[in-house]
mmCIF file with all atom_site columns, C-alpha atoms in Angstrom:
data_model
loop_
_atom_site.group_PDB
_atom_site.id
_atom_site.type_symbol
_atom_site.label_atom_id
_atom_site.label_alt_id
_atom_site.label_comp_id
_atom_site.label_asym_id
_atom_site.label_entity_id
_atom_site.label_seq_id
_atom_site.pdbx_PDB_ins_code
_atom_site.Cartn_x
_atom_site.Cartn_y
_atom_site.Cartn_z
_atom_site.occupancy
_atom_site.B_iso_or_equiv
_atom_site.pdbx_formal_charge
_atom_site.auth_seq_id
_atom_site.auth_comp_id
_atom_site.auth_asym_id
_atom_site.auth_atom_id
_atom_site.pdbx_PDB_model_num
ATOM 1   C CA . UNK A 1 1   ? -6.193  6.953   11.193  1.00 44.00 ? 8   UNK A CA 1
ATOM 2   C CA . UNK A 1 2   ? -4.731  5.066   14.092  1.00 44.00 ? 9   UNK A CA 1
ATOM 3   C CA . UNK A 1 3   ? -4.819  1.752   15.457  1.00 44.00 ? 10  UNK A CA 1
ATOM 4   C CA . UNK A 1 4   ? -7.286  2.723   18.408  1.00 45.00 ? 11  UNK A CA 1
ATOM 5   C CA . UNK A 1 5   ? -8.449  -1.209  18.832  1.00 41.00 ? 12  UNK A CA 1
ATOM 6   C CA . UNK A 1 6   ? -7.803  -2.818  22.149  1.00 41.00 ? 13  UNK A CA 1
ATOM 7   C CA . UNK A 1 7   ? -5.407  -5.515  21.750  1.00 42.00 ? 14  UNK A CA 1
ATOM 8   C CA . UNK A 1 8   ? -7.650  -7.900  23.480  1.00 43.00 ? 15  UNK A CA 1
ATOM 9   C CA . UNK A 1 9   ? -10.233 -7.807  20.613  1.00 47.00 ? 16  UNK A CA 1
ATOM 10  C CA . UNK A 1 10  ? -7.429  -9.154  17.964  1.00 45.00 ? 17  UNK A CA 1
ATOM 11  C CA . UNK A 1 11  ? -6.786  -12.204 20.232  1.00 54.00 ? 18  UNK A CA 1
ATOM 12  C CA . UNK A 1 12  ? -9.756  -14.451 19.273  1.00 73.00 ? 19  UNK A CA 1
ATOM 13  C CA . UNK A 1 13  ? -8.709  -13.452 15.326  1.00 84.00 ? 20  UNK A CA 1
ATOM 14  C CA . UNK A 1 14  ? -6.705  -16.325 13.682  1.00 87.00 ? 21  UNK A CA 1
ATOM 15  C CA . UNK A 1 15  ? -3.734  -14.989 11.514  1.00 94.00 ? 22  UNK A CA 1
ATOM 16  C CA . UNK A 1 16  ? -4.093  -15.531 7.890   1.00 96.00 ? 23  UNK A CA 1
ATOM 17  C CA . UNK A 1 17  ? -0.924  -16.903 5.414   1.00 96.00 ? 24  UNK A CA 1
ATOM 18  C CA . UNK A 1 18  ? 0.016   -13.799 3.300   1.00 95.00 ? 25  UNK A CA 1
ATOM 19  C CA . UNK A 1 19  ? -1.090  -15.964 0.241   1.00 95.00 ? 26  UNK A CA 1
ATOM 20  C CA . UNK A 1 20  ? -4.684  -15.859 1.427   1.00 94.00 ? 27  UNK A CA 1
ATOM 21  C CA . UNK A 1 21  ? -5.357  -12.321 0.199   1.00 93.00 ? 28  UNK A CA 1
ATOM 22  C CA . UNK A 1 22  ? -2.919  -12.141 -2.609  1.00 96.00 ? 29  UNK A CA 1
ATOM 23  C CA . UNK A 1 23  ? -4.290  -10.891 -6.047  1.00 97.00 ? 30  UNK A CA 1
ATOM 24  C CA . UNK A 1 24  ? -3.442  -9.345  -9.101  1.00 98.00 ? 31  UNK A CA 1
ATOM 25  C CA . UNK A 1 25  ? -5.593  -6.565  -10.949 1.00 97.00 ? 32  UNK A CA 1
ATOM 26  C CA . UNK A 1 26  ? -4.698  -6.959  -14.955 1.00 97.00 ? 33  UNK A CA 1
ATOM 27  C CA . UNK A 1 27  ? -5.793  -4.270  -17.101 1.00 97.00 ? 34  UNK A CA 1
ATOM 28  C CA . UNK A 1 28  ? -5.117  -2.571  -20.898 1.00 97.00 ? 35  UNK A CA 1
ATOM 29  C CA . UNK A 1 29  ? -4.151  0.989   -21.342 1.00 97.00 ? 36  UNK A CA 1
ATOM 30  C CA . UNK A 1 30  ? -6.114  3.107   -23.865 1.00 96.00 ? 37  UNK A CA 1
ATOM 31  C CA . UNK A 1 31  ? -5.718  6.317   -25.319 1.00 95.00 ? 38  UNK A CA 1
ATOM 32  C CA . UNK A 1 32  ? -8.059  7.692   -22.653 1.00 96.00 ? 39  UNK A CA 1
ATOM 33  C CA . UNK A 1 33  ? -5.609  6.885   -19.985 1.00 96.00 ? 40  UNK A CA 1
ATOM 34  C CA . UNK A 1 34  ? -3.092  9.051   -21.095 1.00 95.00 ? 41  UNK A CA 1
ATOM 35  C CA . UNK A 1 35  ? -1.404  12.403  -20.302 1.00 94.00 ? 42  UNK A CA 1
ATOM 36  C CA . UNK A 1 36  ? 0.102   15.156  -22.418 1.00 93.00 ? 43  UNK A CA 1
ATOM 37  C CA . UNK A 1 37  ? 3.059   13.242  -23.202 1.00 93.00 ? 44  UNK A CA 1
ATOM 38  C CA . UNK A 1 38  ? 1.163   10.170  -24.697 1.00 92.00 ? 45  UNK A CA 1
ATOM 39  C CA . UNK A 1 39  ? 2.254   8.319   -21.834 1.00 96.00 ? 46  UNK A CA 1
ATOM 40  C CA . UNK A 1 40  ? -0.191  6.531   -18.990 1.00 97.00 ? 47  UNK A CA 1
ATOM 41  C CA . UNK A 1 41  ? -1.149  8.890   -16.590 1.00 97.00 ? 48  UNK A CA 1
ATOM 42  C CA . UNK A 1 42  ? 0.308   8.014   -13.715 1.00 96.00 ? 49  UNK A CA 1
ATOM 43  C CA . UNK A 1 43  ? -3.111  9.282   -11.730 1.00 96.00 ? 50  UNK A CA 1
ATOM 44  C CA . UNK A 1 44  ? -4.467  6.094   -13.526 1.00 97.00 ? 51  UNK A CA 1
ATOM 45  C CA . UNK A 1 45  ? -1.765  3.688   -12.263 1.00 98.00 ? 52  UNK A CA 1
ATOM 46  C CA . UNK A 1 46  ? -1.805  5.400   -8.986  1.00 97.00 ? 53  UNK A CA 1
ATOM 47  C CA . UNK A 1 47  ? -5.478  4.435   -9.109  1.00 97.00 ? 54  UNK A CA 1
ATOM 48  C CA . UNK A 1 48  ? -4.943  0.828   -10.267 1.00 98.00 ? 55  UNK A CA 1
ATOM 49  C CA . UNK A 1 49  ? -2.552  0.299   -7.318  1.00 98.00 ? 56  UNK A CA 1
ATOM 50  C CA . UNK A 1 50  ? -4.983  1.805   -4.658  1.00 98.00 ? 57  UNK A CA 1
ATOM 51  C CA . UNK A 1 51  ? -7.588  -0.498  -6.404  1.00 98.00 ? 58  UNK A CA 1
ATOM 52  C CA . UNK A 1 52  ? -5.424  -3.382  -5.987  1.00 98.00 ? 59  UNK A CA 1
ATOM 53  C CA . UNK A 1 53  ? -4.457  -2.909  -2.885  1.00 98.00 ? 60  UNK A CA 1
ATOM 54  C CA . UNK A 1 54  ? -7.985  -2.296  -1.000  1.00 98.00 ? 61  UNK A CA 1
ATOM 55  C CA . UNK A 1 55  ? -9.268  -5.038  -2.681  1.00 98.00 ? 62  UNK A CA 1
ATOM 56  C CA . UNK A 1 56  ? -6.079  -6.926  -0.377  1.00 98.00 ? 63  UNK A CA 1
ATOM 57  C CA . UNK A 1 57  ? -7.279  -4.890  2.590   1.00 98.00 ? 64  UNK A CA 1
ATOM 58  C CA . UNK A 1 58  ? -10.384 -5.928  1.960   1.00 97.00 ? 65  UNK A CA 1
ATOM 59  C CA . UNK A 1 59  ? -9.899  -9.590  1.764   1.00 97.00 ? 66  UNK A CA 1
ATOM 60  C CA . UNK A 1 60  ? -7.550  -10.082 4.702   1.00 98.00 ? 67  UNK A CA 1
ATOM 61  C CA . UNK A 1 61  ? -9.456  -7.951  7.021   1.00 97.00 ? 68  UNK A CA 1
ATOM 62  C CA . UNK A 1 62  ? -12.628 -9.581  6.118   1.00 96.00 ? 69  UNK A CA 1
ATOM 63  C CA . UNK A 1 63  ? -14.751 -6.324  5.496   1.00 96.00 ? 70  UNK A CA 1
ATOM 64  C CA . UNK A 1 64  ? -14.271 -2.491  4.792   1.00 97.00 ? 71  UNK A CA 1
ATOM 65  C CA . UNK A 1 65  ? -10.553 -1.006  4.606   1.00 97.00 ? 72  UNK A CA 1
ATOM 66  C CA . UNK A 1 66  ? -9.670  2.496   3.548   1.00 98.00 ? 73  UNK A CA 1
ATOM 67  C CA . UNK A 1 67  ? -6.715  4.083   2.129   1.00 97.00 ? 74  UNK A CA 1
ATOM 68  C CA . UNK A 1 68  ? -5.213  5.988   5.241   1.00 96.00 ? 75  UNK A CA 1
ATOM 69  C CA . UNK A 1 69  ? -1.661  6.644   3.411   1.00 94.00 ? 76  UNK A CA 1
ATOM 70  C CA . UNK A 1 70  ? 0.330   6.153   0.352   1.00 94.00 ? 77  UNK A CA 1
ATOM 71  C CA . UNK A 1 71  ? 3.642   5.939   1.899   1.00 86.00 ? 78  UNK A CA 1
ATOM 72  C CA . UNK A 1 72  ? 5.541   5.615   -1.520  1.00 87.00 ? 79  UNK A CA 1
ATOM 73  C CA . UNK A 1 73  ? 4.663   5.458   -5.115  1.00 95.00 ? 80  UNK A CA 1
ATOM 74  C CA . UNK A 1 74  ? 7.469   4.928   -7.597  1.00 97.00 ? 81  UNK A CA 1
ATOM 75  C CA . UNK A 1 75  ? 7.417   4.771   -11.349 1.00 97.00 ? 82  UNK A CA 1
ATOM 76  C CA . UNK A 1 76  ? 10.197  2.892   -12.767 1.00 97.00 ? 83  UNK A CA 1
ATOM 77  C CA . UNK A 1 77  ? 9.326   2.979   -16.486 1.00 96.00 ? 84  UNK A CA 1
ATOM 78  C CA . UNK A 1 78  ? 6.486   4.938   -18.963 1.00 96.00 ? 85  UNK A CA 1
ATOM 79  C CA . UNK A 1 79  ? 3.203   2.720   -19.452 1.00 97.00 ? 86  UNK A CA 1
ATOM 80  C CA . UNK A 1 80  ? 2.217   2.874   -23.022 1.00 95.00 ? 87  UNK A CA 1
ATOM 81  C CA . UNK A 1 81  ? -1.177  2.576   -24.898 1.00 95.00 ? 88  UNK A CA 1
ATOM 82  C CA . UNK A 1 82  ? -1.705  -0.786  -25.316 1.00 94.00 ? 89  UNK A CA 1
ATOM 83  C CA . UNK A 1 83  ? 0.217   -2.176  -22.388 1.00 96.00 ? 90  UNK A CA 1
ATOM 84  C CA . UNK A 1 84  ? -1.171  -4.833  -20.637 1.00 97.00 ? 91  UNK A CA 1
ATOM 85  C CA . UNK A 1 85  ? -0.971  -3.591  -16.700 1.00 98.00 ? 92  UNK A CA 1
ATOM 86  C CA . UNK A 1 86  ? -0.525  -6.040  -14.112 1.00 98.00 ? 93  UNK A CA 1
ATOM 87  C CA . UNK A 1 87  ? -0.647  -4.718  -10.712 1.00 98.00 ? 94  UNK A CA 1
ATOM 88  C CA . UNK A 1 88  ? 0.120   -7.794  -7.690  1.00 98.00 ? 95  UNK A CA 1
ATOM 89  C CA . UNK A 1 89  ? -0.663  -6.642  -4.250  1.00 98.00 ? 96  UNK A CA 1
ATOM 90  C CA . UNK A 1 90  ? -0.280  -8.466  -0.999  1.00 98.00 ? 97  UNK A CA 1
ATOM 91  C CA . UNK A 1 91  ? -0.646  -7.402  2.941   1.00 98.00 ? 98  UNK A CA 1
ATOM 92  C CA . UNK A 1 92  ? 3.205   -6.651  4.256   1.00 98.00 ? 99  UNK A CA 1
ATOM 93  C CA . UNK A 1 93  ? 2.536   -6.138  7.271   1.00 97.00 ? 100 UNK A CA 1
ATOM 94  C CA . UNK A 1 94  ? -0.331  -6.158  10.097  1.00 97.00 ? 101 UNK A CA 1
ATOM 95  C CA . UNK A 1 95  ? -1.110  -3.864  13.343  1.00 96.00 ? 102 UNK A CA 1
ATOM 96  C CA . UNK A 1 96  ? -3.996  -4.325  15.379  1.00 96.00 ? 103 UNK A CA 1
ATOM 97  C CA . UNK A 1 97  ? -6.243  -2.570  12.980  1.00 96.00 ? 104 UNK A CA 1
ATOM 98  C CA . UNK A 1 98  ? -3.952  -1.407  9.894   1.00 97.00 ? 105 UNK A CA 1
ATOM 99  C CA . UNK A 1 99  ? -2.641  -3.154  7.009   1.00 98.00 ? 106 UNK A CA 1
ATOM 100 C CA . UNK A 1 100 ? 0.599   -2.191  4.870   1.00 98.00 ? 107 UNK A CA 1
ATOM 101 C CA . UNK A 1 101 ? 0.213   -3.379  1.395   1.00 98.00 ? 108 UNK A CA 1
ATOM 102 C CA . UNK A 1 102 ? 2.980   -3.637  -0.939  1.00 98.00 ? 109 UNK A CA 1
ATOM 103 C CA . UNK A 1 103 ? 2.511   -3.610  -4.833  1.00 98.00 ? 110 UNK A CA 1
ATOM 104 C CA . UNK A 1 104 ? 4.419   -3.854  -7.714  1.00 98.00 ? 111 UNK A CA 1
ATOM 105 C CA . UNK A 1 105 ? 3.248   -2.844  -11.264 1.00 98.00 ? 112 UNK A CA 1
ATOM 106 C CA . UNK A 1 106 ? 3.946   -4.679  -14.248 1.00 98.00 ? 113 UNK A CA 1
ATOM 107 C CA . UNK A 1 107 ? 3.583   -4.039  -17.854 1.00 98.00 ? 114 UNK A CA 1
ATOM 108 C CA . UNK A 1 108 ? 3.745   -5.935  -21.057 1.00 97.00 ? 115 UNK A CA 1
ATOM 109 C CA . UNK A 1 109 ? 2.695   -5.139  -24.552 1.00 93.00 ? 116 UNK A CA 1
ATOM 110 C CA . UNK A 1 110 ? -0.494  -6.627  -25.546 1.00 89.00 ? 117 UNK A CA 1
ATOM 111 C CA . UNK A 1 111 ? 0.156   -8.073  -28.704 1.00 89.00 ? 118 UNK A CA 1
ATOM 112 C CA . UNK A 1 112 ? 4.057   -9.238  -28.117 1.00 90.00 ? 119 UNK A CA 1
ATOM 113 C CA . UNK A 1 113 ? 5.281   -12.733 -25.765 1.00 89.00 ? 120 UNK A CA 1
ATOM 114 C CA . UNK A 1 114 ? 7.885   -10.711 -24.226 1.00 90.00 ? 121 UNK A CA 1
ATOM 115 C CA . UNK A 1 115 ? 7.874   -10.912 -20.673 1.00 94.00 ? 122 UNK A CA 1
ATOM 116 C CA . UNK A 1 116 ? 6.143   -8.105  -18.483 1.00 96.00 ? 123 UNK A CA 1
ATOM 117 C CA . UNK A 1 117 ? 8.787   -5.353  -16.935 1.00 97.00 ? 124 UNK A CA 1
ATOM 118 C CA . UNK A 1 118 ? 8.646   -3.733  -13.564 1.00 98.00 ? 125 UNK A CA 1
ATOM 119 C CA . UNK A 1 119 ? 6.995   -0.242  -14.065 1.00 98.00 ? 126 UNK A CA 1
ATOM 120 C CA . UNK A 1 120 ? 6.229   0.664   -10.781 1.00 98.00 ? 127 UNK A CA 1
ATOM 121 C CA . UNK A 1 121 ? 6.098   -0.029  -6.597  1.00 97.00 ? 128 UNK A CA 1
ATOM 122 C CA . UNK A 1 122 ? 3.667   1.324   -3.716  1.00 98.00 ? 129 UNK A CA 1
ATOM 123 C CA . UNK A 1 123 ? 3.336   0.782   -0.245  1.00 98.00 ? 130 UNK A CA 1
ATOM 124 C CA . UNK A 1 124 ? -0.241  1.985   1.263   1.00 98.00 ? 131 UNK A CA 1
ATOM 125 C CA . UNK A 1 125 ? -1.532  1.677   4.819   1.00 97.00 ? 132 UNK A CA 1
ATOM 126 C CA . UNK A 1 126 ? -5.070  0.452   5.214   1.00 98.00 ? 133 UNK A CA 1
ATOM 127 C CA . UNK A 1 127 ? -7.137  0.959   8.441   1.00 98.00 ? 134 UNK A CA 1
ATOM 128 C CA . UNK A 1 128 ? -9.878  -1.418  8.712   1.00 98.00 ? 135 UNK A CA 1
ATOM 129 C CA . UNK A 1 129 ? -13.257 0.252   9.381   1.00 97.00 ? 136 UNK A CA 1
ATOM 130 C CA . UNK A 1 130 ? -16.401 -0.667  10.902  1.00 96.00 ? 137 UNK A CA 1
ATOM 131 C CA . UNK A 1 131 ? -19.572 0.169   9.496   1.00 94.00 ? 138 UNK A CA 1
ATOM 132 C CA . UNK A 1 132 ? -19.759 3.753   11.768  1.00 95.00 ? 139 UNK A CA 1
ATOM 133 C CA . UNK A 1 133 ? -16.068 4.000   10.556  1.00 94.00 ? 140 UNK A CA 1
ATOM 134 C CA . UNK A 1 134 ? -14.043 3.225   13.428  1.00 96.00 ? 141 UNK A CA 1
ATOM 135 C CA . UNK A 1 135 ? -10.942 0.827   13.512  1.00 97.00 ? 142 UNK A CA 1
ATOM 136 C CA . UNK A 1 136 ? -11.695 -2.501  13.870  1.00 96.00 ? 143 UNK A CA 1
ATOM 137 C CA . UNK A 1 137 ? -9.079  -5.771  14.659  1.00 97.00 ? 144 UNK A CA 1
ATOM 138 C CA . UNK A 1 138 ? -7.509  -7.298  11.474  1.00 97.00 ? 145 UNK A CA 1
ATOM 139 C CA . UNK A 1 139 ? -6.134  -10.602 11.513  1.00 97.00 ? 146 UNK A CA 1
ATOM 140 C CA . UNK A 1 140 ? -2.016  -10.467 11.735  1.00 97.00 ? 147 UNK A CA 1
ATOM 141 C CA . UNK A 1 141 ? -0.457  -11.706 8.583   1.00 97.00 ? 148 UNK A CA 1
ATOM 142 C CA . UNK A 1 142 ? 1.682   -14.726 8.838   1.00 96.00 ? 149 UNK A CA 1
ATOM 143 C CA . UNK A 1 143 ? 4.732   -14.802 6.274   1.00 96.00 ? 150 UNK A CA 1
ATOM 144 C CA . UNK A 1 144 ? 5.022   -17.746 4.384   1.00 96.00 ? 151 UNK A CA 1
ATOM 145 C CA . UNK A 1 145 ? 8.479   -17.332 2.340   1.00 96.00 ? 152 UNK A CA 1
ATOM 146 C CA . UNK A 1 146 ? 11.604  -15.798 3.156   1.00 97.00 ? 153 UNK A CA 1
ATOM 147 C CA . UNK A 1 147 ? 10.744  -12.974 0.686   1.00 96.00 ? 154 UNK A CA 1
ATOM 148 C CA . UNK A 1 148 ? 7.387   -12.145 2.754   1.00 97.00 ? 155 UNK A CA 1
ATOM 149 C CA . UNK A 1 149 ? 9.492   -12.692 5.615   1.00 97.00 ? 156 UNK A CA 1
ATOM 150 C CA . UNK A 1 150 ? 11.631  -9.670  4.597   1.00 97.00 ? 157 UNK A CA 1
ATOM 151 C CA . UNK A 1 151 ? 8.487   -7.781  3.255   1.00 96.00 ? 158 UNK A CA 1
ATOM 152 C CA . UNK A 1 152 ? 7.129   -7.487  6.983   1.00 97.00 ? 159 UNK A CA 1
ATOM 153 C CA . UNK A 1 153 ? 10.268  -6.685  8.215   1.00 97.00 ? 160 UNK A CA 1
ATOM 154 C CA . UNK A 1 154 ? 11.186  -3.897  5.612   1.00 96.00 ? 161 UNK A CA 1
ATOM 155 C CA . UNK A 1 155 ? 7.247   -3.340  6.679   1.00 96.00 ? 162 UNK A CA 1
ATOM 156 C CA . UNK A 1 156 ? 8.044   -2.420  10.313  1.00 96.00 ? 163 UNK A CA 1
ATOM 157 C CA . UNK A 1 157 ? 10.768  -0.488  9.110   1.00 96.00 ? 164 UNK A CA 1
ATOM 158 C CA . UNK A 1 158 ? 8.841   1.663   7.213   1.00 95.00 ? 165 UNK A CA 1
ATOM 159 C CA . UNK A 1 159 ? 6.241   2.022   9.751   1.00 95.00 ? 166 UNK A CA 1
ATOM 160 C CA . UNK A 1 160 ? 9.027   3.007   12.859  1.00 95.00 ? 167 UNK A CA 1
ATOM 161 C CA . UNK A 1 161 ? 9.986   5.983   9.879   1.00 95.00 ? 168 UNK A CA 1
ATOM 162 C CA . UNK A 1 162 ? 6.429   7.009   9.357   1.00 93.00 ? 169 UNK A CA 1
ATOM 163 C CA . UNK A 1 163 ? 5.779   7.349   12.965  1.00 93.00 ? 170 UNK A CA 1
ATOM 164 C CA . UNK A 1 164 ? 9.151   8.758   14.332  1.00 95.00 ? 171 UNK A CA 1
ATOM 165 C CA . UNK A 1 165 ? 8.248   11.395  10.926  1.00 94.00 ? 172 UNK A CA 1
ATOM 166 C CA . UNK A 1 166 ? 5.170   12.181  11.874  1.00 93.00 ? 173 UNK A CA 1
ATOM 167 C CA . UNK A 1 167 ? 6.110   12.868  16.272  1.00 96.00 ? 174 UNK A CA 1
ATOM 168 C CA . UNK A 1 168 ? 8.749   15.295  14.505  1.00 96.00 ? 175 UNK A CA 1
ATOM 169 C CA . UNK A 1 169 ? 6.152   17.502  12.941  1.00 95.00 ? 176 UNK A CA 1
ATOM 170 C CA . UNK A 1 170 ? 3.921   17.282  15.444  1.00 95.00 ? 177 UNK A CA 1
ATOM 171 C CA . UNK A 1 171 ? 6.792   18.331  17.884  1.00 96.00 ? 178 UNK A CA 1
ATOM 172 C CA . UNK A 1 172 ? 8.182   21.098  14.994  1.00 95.00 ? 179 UNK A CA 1
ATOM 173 C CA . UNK A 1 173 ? 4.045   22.502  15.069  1.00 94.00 ? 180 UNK A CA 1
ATOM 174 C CA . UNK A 1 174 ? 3.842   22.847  18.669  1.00 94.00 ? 181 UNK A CA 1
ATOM 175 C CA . UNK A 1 175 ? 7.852   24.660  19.245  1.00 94.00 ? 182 UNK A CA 1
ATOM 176 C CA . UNK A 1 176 ? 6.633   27.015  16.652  1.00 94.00 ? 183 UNK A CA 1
ATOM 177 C CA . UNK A 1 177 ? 3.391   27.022  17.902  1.00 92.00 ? 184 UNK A CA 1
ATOM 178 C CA . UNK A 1 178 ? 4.763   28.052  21.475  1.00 92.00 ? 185 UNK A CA 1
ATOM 179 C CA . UNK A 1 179 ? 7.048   31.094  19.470  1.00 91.00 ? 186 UNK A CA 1
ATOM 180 C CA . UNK A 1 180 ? 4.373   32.541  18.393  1.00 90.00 ? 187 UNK A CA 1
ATOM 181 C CA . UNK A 1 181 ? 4.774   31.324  14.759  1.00 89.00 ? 188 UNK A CA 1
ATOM 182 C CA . UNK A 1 182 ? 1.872   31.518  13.317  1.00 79.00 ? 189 UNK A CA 1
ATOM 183 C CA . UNK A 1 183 ? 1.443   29.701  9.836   1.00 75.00 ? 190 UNK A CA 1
#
């Protein structure tokens, strides 16, 4: 998806704190959640995240967001049955109609007082949709701390690699294209 929205339509949009969409998803891990290593799946944290993190999308665009990439999901540590799985998501970053969202994943044993561990980190783009589906303006997020303050910026980092990434395939395609490569 792109941002196809005209920049005169996010104008009259007031930006929202990054606090006002914050949340965190907390869930237990069962035996049905795992994979053939008695671990968590981690198709079911993957899940959890993207769960988390359109809910954000949802909240600071004020309507319908979809998942247009997951630019990186990594797993720190194994999730266990009977962790309890906290997943915090907030909007990194804003473009006129897309949304990065930064999680982290959390994990903690049910039954001890120990404090929950880092498991996991994503960051997923959300486009904001209409209800035929097109892009539609999102408010910008405004950073309230000096750690969301370096979230957006690591945000616009990521997003100048993820475009520069995807003109060099496009521009790879089309060379081989023009050789005659067909693949």
């Amino acid at each position: 998806m792109t941002d196809q929205v005209q920049p005169s339509e996010t104008s009259a949009i007031p930006t929202k704190p990054t606090s006002a969409s914050r949340t965190t998803l907390s869930h237990i891990m069962t035996g049905s959640d795992t994979n053939l290593l008695g671990t968590v799946h981690g198709g079911v944290i993957m899940k959890l995240v993207d769960d988390a993190a359109g809910a954000v999308a949802g909240r600071h665009s004020g309507g319908p967001a979809v998942t247009a990439s997951m630019d990186e999901m990594v797993f720190l540590e194994p999730v266990r049955v009977g962790d309890l799985v906290h997943v915090k998501a907030q909007v990194n970053w804003t473009g006129r109609s897309s949304m990065e969202v930064g999680v982290r994943v959390l994990a903690e044993r049910w039954n001890e007082s120990t404090p929950a561990q880092q498991v996991g980190s994503a960051y997923l783009v959300f486009a904001a949709v209409d209800a035929d589906g097109r892009p539609r303006p999102v408010p910008q997020v405004a950073p309230e701390s000096e750690r969301d303050k370096r979230r957006y910026q690591e945000a616009q980092i990521r997003r100048t690699h993820r475009l520069a990434r995807r003109q060099a395939i496009r521009e790879l395609r089309e060379r081989r294209a023009a050789e005659g490569i067909d693949d």
